XYZ file of C-alpha atoms in Angstrom:
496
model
C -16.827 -75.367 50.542
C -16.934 -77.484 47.553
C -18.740 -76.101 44.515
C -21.713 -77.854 42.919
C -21.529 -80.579 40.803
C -23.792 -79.971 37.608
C -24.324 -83.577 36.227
C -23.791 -84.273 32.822
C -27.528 -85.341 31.849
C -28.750 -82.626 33.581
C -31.577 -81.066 31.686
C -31.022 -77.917 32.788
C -28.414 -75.713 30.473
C -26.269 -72.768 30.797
C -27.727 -69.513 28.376
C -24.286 -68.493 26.289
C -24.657 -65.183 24.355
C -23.571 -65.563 20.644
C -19.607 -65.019 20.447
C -19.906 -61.640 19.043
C -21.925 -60.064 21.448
C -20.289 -61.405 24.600
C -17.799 -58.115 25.822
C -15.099 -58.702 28.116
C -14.710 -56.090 30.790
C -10.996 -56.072 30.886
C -10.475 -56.116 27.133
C -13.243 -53.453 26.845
C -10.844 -51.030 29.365
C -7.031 -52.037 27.881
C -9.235 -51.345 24.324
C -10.142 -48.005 25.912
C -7.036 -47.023 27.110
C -5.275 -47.370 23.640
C -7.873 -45.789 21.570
C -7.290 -42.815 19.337
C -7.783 -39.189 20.475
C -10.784 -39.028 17.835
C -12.770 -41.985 19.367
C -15.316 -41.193 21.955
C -16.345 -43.126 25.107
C -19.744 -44.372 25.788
C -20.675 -46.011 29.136
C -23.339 -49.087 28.631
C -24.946 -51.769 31.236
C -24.540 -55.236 30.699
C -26.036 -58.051 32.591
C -24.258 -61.531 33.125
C -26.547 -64.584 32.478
C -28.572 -66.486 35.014
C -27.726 -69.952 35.930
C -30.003 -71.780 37.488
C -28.385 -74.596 39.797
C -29.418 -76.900 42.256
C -32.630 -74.730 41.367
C -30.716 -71.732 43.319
C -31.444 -68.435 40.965
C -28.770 -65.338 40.693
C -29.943 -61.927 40.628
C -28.384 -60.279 37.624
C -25.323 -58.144 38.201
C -24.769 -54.988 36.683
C -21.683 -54.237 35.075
C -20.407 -50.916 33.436
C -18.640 -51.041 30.004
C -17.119 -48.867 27.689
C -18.130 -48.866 24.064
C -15.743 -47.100 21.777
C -17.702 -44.971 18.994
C -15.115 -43.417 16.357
C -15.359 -39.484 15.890
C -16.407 -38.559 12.556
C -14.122 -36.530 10.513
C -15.456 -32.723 9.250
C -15.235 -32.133 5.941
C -13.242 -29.218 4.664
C -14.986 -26.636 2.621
C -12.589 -24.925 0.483
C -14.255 -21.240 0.718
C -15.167 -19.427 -2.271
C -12.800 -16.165 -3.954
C -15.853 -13.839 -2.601
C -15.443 -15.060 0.569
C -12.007 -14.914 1.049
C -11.978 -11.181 -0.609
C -9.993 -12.350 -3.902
C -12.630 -10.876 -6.020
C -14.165 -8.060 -4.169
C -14.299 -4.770 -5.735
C -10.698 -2.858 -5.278
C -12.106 0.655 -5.948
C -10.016 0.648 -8.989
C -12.051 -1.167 -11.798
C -12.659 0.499 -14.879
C -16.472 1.567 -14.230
C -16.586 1.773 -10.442
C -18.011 4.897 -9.353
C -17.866 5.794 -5.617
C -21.810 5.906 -3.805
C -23.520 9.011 -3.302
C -22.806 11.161 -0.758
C -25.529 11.408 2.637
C -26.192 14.992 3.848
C -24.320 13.671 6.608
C -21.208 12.877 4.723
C -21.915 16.095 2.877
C -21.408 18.410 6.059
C -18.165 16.245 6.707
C -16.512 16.628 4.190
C -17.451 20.747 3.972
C -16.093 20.727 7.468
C -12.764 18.816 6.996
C -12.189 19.896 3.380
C -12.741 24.048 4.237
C -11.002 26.336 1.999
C -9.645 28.090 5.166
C -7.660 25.068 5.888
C -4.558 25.287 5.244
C -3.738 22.412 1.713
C -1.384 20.236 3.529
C -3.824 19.524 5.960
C -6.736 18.558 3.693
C -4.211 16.767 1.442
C -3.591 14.808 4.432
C -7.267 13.744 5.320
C -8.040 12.829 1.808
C -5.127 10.451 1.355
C -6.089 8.935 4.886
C -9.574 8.783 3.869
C -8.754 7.152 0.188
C -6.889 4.532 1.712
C -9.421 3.401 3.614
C -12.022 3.572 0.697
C -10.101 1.108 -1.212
C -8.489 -1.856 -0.950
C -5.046 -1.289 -2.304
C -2.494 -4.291 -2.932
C 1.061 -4.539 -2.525
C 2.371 -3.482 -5.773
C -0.444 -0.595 -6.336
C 0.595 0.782 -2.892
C 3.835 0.814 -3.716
C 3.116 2.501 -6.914
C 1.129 4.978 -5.013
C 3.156 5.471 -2.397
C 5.920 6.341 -4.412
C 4.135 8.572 -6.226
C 3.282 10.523 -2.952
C 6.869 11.040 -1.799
C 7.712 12.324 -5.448
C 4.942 14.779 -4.982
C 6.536 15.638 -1.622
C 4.427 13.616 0.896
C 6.702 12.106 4.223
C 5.641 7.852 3.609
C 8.602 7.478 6.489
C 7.283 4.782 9.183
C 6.104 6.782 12.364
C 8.451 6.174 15.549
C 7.095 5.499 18.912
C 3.574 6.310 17.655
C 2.054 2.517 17.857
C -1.480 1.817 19.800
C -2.654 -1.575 20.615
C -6.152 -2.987 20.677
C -6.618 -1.459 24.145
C -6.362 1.864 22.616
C -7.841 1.525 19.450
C -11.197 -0.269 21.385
C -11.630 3.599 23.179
C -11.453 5.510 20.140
C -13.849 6.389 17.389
C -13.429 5.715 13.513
C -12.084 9.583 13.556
C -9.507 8.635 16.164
C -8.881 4.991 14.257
C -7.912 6.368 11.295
C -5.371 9.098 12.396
C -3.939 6.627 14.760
C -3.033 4.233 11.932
C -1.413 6.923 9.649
C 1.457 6.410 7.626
C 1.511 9.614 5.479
C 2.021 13.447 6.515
C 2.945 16.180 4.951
C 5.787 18.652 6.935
C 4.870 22.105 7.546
C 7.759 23.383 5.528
C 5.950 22.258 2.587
C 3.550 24.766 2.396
C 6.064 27.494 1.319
C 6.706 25.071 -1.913
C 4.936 25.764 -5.861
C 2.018 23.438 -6.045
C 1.414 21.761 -9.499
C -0.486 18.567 -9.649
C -0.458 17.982 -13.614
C 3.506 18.986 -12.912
C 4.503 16.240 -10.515
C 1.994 13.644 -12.558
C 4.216 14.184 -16.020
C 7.164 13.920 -13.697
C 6.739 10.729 -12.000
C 5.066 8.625 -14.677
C 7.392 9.622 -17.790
C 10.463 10.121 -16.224
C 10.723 8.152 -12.790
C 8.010 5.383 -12.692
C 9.847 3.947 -16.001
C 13.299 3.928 -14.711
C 11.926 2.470 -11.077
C 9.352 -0.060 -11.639
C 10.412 -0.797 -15.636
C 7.041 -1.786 -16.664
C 7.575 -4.675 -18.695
C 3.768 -5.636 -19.279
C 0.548 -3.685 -20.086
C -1.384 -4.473 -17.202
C 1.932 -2.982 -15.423
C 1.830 0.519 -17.271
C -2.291 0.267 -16.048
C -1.437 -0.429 -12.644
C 0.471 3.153 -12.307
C -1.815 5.175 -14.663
C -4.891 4.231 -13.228
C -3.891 4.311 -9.706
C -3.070 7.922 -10.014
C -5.898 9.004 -11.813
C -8.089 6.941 -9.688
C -6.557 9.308 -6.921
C -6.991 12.354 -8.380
C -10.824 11.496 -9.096
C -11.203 11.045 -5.442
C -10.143 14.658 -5.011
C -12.321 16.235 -7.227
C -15.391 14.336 -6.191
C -15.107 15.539 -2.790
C -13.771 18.754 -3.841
C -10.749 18.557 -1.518
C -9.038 21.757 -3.069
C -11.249 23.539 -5.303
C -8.690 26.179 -6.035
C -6.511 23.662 -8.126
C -9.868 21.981 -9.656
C -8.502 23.136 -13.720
C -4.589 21.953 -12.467
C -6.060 18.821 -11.666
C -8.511 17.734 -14.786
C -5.697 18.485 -16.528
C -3.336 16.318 -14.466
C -5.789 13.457 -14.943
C -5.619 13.839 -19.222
C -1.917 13.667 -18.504
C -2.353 10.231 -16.911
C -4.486 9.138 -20.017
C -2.190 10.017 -22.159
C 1.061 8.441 -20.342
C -0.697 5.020 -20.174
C -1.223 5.124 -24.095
C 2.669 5.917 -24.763
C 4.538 4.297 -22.134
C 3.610 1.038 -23.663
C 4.627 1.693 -27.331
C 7.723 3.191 -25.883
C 8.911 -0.100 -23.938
C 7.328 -1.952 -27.197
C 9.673 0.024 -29.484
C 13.209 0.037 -27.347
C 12.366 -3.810 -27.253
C 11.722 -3.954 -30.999
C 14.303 -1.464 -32.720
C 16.144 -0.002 -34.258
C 14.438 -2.069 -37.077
C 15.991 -4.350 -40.342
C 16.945 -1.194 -42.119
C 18.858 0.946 -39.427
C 20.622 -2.784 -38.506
C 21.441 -3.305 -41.985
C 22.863 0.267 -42.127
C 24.397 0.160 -38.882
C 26.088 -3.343 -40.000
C 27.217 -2.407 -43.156
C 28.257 1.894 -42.595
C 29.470 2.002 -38.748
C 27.249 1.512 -35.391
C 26.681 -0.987 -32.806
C 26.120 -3.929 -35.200
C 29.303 -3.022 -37.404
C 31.529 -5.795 -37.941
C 29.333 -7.931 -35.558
C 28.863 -10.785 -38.028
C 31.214 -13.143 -39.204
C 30.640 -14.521 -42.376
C 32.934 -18.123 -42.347
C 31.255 -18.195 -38.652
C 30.523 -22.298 -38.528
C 29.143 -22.377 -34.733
C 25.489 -22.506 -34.615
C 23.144 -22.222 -31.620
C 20.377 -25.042 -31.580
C 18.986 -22.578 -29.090
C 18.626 -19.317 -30.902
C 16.470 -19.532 -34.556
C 16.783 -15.881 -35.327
C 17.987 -14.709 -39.084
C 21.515 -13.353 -38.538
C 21.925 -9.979 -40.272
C 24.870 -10.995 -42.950
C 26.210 -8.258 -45.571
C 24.893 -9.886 -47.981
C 21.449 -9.293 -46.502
C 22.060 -6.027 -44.910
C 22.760 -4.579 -48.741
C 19.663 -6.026 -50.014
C 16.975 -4.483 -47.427
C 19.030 -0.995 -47.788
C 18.575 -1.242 -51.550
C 15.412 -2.299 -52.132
C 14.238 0.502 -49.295
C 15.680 3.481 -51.239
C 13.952 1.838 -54.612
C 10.893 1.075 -52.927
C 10.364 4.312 -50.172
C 13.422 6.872 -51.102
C 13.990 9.318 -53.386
C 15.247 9.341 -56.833
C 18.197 11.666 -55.635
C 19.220 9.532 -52.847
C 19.334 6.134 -55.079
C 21.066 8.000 -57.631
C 23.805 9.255 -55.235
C 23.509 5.930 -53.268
C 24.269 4.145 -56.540
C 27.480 6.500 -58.038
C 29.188 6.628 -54.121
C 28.677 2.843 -54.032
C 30.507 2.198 -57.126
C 33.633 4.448 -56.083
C 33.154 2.747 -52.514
C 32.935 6.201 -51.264
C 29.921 5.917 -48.953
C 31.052 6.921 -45.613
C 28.807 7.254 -42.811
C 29.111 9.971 -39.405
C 27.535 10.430 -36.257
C 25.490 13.088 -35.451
C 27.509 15.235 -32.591
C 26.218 17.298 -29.621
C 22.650 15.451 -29.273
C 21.400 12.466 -27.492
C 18.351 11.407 -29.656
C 15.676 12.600 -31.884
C 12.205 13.495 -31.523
C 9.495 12.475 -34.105
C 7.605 15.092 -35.636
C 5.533 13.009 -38.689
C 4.770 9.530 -39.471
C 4.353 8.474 -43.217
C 3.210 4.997 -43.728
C 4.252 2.875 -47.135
C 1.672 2.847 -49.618
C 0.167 0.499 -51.892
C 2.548 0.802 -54.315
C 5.492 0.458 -52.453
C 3.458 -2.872 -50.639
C 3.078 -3.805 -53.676
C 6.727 -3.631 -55.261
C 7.734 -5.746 -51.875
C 5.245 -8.175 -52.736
C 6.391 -8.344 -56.404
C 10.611 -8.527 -55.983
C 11.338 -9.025 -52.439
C 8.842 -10.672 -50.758
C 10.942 -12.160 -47.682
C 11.876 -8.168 -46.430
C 9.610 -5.880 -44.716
C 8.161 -3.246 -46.269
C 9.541 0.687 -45.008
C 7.710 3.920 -44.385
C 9.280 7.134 -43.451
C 9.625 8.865 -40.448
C 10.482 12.740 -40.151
C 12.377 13.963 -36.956
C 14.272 16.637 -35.393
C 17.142 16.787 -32.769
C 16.698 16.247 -28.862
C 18.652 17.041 -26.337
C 17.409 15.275 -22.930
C 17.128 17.714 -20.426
C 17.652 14.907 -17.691
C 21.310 14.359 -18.753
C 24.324 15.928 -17.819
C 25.070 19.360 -20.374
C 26.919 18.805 -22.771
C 30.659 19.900 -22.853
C 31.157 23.145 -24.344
C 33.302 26.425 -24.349
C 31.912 29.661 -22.669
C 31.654 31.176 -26.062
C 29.797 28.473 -27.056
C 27.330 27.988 -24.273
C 26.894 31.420 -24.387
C 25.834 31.154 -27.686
C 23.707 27.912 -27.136
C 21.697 29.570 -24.614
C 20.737 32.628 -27.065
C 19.323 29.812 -29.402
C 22.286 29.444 -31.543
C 22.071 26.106 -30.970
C 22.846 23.689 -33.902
C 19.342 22.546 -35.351
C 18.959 19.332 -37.196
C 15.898 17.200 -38.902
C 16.551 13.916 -39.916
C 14.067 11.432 -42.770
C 14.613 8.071 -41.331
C 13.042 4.438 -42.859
C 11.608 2.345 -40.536
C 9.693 -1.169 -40.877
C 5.490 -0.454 -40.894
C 5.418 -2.620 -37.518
C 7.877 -0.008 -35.920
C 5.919 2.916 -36.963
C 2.491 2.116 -35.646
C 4.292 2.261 -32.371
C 5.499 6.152 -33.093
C 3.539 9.466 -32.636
C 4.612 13.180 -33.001
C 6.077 14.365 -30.161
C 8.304 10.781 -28.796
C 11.800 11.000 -27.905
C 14.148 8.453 -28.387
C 17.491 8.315 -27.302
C 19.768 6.804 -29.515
C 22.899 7.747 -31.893
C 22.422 9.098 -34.903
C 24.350 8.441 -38.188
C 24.301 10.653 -41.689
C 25.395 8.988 -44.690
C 27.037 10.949 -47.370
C 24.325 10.402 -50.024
C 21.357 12.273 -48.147
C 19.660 10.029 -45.238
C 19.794 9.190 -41.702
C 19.840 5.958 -39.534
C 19.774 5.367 -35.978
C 21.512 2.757 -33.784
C 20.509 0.995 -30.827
C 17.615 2.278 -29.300
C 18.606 3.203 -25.397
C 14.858 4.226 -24.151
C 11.975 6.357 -25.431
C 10.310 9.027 -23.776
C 6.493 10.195 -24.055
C 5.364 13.502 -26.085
C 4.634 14.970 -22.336
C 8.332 14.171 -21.045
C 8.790 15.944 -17.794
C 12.087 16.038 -15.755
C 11.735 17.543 -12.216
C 14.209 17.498 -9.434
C 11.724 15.909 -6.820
C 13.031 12.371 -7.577
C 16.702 14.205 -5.783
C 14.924 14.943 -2.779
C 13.621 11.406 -2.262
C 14.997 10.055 0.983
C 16.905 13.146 1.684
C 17.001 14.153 5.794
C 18.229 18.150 6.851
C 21.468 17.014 7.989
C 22.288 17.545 12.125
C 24.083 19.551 13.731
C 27.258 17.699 15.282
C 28.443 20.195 16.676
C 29.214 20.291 20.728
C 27.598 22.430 22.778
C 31.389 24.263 23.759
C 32.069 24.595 20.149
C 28.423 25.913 18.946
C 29.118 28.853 22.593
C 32.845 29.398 20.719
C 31.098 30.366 17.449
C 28.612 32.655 18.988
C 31.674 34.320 20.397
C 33.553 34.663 17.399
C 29.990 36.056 15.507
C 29.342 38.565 19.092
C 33.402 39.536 18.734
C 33.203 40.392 14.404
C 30.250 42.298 14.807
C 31.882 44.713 17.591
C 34.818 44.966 15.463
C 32.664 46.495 12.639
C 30.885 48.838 14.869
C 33.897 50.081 15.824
């Protein structure tokens, strides 16, 4: 069949759709087929156009079609510090208080916390149940946990004791929280002295220093107040009443550890001062001979005034004129002119402890101000032997030790100088172990400062029994039965 002719002067035309709106079928699908994985499908009708020829009409056809709409991105909301728990309370700020207690809370805690409980077992509840009242970070926890396992507490992981979220959906909070334990206390325990102010000294002068070394404020506050934070929880829900006086007085220990742990890592930093370095450089010490005077090298790097003799002689001089006493600059001055000043360490002690603090006064300020205005003005600071008691003993005879121990031992009290900026870091009662020289016209210096100890400096043998296991026995069975025999066999003997 032929198809229609459709003259050219035929006044009948063809209806074309504008170029933009006419859709291919098969470009619509291969445009389909390649979109992205963001782009959604929508399924249209389109109708083809009607020619009218040889005045025959075409019903219009239907004809599916896919319209591509793109998928519209979501937006990502960064969420807020609140929400994501950055700055919700810890438990530990400065004025939290914990809520009042329900009658209902009340009766629990009379019933857990019962003085006919044995202490190891409320101990336990109450560091189970502190846990969970704060939220404890990484480095408090491991500043508490530590101080738990000084105090005796087993922080060992638990073996073949995990639940999963099977389990845990079955139990009540009770049940939750002793599942997910990580602290206990062994029964052996119980038969032990029980000091709480005792184990507080211990761990934060003499352990948390030398473990964590505390090299910032907010540091020395992270172990101070976590403790004392703890120790609050106890007494508000009066988990052993019996030990209530042991404890206030535990929690005064901690205020008084985070005011001095900080001037003590201020002043080891900071010493031995310009006076005991001019001393040490000039009369024998660490600094002795350290400086060379033709030295030519420089360091770009390093800005600091070098101690030279020239300089060390003129802050020791103008501190006996300006803070010493007439008898010492006199001496100083007739030994100096023989060059007879000779200088010796102190034997038989490993540091001093300070007993007074005397600032400089006006007129000594102001005879700095008037000749030496460059140097530092000195105080004076009064101080008496010390002997740590966490070092080895020192090496003596039997007659000697034996003498020693009756309080013959060798008492000394030293009058040192010491910048103003060094001594507002002192208080009666600091230790601080260092070497101590005499000179042989009347005063005392001190070399490099090792470490400084608080006033309440307490050395207890609980940081020995950290990690320790009772060893096994590895023995065999054959060889514990020969024993028994030998022990059954020695005791007939003696009845005999």
């Amino acid at each position: 069949m032929e198809s229609p002719k459709i003259p050219s002067n035929s006044s009948h035309e063809l209806p074309l759709r504008p170029l933009e709106q006419h859709n291919d079928p098969v470009t619509e699908q291969l445009n389909t087929g390649t979109s992205s994985e963001h782009q959604t499908s929508k399924t249209i009708e389109m109708t083809q156009p009607r020619s009218e020829v040889n005045g025959s009409q075409r019903e219009p056809e239907s004809i599916l079609v896919d319209m591509v709409e793109s998928k519209k991105k979501k937006k990502k909301t960064s969420r807020s510090k609140i929400k994501r728990g950055k700055n919700k309370p810890t438990g530990f700020e400065e004025y939290y208080v914990d809520a009042p207690i329900t009658p209902q809370e009340y009766a629990e805690g009379r019933e857990i916390y019962d003085v006919s409980r044995p202490i190891i077992h409320r101990m336990e509840d109450a560091i189970l149940r502190f846990q969970k009242k704060r939220r404890i970070e990484n480095d408090r926890r491991e500043i508490f946990l530590k101080y738990l396992q000084y105090g005796g507490v087993d922080i060992s992981p638990k073996m073949f004791t995990g639940t999963d979220q099977r389990d845990l959906k079955e139990m009540d909070s009770e049940e939750i929280l002793l599942a997910r334990a990580q602290t206990s206390i062994a029964q052996e325990q119980l038969n032990l002295h029980i000091d709480f102010n005792a184990v507080v000294k211990g761990y934060l002068t003499s352990y948390f220093p030398y473990y964590f070394n505390p090299e910032t404020e907010d540091m020395v506050k992270l172990g101070t107040v976590t403790i004392w934070n703890f120790l609050t929880y106890i007494l508000y829900h009066d988990v052993v009443p019996e030990y209530k006086a042991n404890i206030e007085e535990a929690r005064k220990s901690c205020d008084i550890a985070g005011k001095e742990l900080w001037k003590n890592q201020q002043f080891t930093v900071k010493g031995p001062g310009d006076f005991n370095t001019a001393c040490s450089t000039l009369f024998g010490g660490v600094f002795f001979d350290l400086y060379i005077e033709d030295n030519q090298w420089c360091n770009s790097k390093n800005d600091t005034v070098r101690m030279t003799n020239e300089i060390a002689r003129k802050v020791v001089k103008f501190a006996l004129a300006g803070a010493g006493f007439d008898r010492q600059a006199v001496r100083f001055q007739e030994l100096a002119n023989q060059n007879a000043l000779r200088a010796m360490r102190v034997e038989d002690i490993d540091g001093f402890e300070v007993t007074a603090i005397i600032f400089a006064d006006d007129e000594t300020k102001e005879f700095y101000m008037s000749h030496a205005p460059d140097l530092h003005p000195v105080g004076r600071m009064l101080a008496k032997a010390y002997r740590d008691p966490g070092k080895p003993n020192i090496d003596l005879s039997p007659e000697e030790r034996l003498q020693w121990e009756e309080g013959g031992a060798p008492e000394y009290e030293f009058d040192f100088f010491l910048e103003e900026s060094l001594l507002k870091l002192c208080y009666p009662g600091m230790k601080v172990i260092t070497s101590v020289w005499e000179l042989n016209c009347g005063f005392h210096y001190f070399d490099e400062v090792f470490t400084a100890y608080c006033s309440i400096y307490t050395v207890l043998a609980n940081d020995l029994m950290i990690g320790w296991k009772k060893p096994k026995d590895l023995r065999t069975e054959d060889d514990c039965e020969a024993d028994e025999t030998d022990d059954e066999e020695g005791k007939d003997s003696k009845e005999k």
